[in-house]
PDB file of C-alpha atoms in Angstrom:
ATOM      1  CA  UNK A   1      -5.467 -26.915   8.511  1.00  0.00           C
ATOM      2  CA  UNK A   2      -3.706 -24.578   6.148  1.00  0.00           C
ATOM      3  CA  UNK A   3      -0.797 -23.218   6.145  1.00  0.00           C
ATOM      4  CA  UNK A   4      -0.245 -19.585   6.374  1.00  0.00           C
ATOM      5  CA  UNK A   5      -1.063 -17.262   3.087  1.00  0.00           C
ATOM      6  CA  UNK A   6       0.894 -14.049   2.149  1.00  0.00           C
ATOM      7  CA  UNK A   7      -0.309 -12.609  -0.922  1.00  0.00           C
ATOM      8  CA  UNK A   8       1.240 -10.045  -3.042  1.00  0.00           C
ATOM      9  CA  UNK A   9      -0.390  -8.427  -5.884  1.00  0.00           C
ATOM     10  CA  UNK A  10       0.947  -5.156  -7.771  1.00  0.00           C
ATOM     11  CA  UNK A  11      -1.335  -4.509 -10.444  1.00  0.00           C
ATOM     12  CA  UNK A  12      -2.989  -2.299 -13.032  1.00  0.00           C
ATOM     13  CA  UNK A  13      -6.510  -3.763 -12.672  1.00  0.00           C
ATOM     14  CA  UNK A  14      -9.191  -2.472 -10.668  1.00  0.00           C
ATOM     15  CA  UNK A  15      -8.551  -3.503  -6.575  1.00  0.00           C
ATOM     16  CA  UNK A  16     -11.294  -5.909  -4.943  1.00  0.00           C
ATOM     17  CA  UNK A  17     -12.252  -5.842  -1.217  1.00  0.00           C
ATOM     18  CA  UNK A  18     -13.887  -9.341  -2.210  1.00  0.00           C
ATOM     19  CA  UNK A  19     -11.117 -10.792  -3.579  1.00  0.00           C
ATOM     20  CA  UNK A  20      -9.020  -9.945  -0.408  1.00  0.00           C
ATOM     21  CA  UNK A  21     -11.338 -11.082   2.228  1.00  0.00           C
ATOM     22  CA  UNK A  22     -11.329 -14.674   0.179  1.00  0.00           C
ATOM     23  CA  UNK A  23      -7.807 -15.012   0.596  1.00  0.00           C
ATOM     24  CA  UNK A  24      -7.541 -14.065   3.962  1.00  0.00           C
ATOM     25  CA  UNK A  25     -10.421 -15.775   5.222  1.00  0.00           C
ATOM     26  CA  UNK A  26      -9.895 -18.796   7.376  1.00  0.00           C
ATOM     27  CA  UNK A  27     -12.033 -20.926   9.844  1.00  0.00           C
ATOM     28  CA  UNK A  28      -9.372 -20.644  12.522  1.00  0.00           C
ATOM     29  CA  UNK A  29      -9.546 -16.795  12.415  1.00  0.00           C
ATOM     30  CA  UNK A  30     -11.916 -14.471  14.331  1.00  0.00           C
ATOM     31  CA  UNK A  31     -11.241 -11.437  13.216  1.00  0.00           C
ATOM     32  CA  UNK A  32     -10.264  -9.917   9.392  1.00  0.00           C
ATOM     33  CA  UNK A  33      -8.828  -6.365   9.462  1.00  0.00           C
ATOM     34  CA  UNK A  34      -8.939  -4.355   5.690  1.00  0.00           C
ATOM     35  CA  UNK A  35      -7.339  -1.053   5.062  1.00  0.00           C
ATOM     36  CA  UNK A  36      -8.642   0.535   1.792  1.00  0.00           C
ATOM     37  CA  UNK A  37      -6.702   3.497   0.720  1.00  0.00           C
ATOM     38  CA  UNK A  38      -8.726   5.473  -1.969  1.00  0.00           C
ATOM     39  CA  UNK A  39      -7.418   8.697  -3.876  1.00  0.00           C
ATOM     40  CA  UNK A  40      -9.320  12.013  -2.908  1.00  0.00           C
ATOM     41  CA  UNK A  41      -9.961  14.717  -5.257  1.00  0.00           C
ATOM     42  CA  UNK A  42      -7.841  16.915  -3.870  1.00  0.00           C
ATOM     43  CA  UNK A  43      -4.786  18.067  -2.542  1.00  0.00           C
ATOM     44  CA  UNK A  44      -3.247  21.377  -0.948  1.00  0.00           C
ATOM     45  CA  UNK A  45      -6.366  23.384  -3.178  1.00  0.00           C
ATOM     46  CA  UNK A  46      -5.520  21.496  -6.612  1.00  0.00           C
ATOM     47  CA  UNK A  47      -7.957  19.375  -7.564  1.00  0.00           C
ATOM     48  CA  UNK A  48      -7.227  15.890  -7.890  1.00  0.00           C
ATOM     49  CA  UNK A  49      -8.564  13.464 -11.041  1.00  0.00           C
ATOM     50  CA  UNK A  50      -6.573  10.366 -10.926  1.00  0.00           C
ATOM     51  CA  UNK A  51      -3.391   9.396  -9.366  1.00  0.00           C
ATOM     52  CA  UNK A  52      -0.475   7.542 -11.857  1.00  0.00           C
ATOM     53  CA  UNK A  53       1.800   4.506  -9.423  1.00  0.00           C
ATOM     54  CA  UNK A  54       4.582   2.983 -10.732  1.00  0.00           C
ATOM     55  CA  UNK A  55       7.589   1.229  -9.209  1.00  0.00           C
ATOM     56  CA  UNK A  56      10.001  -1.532 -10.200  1.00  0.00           C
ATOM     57  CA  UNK A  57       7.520  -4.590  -9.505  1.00  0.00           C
ATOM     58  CA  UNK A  58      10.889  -7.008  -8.069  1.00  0.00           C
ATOM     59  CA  UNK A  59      11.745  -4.708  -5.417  1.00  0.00           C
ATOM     60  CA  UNK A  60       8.315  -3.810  -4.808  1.00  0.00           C
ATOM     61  CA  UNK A  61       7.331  -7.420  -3.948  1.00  0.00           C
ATOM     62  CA  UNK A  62      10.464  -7.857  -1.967  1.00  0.00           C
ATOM     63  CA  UNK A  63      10.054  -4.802   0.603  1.00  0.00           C
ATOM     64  CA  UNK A  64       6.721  -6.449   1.006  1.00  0.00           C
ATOM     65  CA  UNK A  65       7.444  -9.221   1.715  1.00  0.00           C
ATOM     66  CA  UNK A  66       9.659  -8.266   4.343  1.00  0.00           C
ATOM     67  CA  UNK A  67       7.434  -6.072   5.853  1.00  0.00           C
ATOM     68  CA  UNK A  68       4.894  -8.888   6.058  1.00  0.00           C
ATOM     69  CA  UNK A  69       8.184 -11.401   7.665  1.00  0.00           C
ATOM     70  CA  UNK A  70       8.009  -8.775  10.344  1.00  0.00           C
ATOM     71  CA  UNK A  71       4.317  -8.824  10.984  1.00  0.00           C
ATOM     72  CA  UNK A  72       4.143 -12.509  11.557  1.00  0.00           C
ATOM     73  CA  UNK A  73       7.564 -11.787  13.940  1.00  0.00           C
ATOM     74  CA  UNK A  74       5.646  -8.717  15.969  1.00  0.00           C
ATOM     75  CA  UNK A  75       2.593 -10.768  15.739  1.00  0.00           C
ATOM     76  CA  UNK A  76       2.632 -14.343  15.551  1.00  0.00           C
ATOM     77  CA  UNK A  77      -1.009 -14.987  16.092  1.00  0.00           C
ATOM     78  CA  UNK A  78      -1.413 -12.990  12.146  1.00  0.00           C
ATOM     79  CA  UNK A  79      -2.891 -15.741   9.843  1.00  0.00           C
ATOM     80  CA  UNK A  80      -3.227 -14.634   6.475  1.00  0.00           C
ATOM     81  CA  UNK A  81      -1.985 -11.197   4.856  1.00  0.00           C
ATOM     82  CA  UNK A  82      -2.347  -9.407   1.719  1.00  0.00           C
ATOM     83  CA  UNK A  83      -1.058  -6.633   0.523  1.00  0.00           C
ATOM     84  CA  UNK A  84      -2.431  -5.622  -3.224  1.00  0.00           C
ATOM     85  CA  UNK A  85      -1.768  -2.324  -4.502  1.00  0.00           C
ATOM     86  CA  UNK A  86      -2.382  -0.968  -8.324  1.00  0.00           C
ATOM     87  CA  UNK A  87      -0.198   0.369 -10.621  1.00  0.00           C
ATOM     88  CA  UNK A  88      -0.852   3.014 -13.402  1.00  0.00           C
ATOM     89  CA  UNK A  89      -3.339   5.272 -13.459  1.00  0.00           C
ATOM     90  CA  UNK A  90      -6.130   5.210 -10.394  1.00  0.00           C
ATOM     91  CA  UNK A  91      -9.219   7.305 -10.417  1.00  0.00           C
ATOM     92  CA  UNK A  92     -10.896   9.415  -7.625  1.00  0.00           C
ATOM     93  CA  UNK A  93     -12.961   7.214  -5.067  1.00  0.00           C
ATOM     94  CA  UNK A  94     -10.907   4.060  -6.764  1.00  0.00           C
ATOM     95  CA  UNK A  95      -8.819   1.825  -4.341  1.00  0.00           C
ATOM     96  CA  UNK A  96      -4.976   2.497  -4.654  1.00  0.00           C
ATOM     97  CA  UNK A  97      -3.792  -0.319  -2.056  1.00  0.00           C
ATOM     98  CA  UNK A  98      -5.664  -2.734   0.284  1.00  0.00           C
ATOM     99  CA  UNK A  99      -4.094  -4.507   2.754  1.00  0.00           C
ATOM    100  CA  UNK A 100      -6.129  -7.369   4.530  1.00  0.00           C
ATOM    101  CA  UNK A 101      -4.658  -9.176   7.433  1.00  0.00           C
ATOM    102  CA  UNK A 102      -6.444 -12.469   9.304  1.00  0.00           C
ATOM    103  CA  UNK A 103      -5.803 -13.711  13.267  1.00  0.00           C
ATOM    104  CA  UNK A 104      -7.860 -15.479  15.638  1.00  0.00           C
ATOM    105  CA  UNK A 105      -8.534 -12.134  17.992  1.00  0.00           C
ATOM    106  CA  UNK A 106      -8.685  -8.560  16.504  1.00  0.00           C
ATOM    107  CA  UNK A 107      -5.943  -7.331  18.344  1.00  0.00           C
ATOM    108  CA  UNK A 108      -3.297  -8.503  16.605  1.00  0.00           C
ATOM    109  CA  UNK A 109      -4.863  -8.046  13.663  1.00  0.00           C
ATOM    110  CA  UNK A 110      -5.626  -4.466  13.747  1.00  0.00           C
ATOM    111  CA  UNK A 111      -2.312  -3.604  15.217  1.00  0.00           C
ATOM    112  CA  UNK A 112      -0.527  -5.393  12.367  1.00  0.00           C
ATOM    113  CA  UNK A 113      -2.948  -3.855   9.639  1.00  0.00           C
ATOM    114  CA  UNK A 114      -1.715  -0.446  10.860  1.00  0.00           C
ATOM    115  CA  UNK A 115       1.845  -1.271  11.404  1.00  0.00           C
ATOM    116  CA  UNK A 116       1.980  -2.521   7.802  1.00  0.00           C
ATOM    117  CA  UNK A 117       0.299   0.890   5.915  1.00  0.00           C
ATOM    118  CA  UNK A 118       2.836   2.731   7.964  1.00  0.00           C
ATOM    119  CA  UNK A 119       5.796   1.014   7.257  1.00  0.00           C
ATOM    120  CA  UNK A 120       4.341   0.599   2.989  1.00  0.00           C
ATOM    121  CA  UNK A 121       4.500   4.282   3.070  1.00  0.00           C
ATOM    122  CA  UNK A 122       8.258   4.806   4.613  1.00  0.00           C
ATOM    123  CA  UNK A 123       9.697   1.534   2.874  1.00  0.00           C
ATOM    124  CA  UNK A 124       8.016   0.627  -0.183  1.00  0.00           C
ATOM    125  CA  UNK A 125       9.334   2.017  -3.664  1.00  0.00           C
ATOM    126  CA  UNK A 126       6.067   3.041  -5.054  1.00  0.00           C
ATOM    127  CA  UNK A 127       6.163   6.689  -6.674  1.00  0.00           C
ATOM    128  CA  UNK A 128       2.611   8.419  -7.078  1.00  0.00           C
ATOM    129  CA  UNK A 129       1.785  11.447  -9.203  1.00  0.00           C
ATOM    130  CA  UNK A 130      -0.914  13.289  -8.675  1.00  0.00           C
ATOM    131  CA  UNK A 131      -2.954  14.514 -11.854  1.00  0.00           C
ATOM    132  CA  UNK A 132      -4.746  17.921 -11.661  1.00  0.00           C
ATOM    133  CA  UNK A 133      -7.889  18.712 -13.664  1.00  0.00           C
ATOM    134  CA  UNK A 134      -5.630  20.998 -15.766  1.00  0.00           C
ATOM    135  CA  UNK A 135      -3.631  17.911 -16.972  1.00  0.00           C
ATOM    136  CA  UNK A 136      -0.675  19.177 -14.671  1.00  0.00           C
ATOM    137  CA  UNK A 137       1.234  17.004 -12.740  1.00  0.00           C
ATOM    138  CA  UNK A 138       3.094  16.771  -9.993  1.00  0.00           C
ATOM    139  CA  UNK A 139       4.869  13.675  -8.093  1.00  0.00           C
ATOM    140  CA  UNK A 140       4.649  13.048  -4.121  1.00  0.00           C
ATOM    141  CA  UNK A 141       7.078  11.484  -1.796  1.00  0.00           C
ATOM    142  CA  UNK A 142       5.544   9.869   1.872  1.00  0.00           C
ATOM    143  CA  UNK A 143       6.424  12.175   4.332  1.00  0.00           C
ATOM    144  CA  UNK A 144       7.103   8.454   6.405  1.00  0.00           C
ATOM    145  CA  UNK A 145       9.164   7.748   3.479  1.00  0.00           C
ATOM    146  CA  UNK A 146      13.007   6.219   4.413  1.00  0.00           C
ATOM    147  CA  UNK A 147      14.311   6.235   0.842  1.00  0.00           C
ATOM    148  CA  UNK A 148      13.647   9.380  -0.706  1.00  0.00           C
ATOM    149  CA  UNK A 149      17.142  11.144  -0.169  1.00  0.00           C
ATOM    150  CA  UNK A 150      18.440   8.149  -2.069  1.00  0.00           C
ATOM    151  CA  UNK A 151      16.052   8.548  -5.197  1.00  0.00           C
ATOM    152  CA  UNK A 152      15.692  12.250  -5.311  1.00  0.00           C
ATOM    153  CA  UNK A 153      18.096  12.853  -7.713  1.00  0.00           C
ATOM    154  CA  UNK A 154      15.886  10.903 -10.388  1.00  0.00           C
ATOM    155  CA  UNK A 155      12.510  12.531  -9.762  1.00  0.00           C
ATOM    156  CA  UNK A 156      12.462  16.779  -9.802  1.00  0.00           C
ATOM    157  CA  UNK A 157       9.448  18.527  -8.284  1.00  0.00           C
ATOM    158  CA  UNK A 158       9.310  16.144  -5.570  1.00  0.00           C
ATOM    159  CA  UNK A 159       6.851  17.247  -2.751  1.00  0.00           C
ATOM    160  CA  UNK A 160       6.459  15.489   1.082  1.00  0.00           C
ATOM    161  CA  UNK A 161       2.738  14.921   1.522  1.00  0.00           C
TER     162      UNK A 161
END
């Protein structure tokens, strides 16, 4: 039987619900739970072309990881997990982060699917931009987000979404 699979990716390329599913998959699991967070083209009235992620990829990784030591701790019937999330630009209707998570009932895996998107957005060091169809910019905190007072020195026009 194999052993238990976290998977990681931060990445510029293009997001696959395929590629997910495969690593999550397993014969001793009953139930695969995917959250698929896409960028919409717009926000408060602006419209919305692409969004721009970036984040220093070591502490990235490492928040994640922890996040996912706390779903197997909350929920030790979770199997499999990964968390992949791009970097760099990300068009409308394009995948900015999937999270896939594998157990034996769907239970667990639901609840830990949602635990982990919620606690991405308030611990993870991932800044987003929003592009406008102007070219403007502007960047976006999480309103979930823990870290922000710490950081908001080195980012102006910051706005809670």
């Amino acid at each position: 039987m194999a052993n238990p699979v976290t998977d990681i990716v931060l990445t510029s390329d293009k997001l696959s619900t395929d590629t997910v599913i495969e690593k999550i998959s397993d014969a001793k699991c009953g139930a695969i739970s995917l959250f698929v967070g896409t960028t919409r083209n717009h926000h408060d009235g602006k419209e919305v072309v692409k969004l721009e992620y970036e984040c220093y990829i070591p502490m990235a990784e490492k928040t994640i990881k922890n996040i996912c030591d706390e779903i197997r701790t909350k929920w030790p019937e979770v199997f499999h997990i990964a968390v992949h999330h791009r970097l760099g630009h990300v068009p409308v209707k394009n995948a900015s982060i999937m999270i896939g998570i594998s157990s034996p009932h769907r239970e667990d895996s639901l609840s830990a699917t949602e635990f982990a998107i919620s606690a991405l957005k308030a611990k993870v060091p991932i800044w987003k931009k929003e592009i406008y169809c102007d070219g403007s910019g502007d960047w976006k905190e999480n309103k979930e987000c823990q870290w922000k007072k710490d950081t908001k020195s080195d980012r102006s026009e910051r706005t809670e979404i």
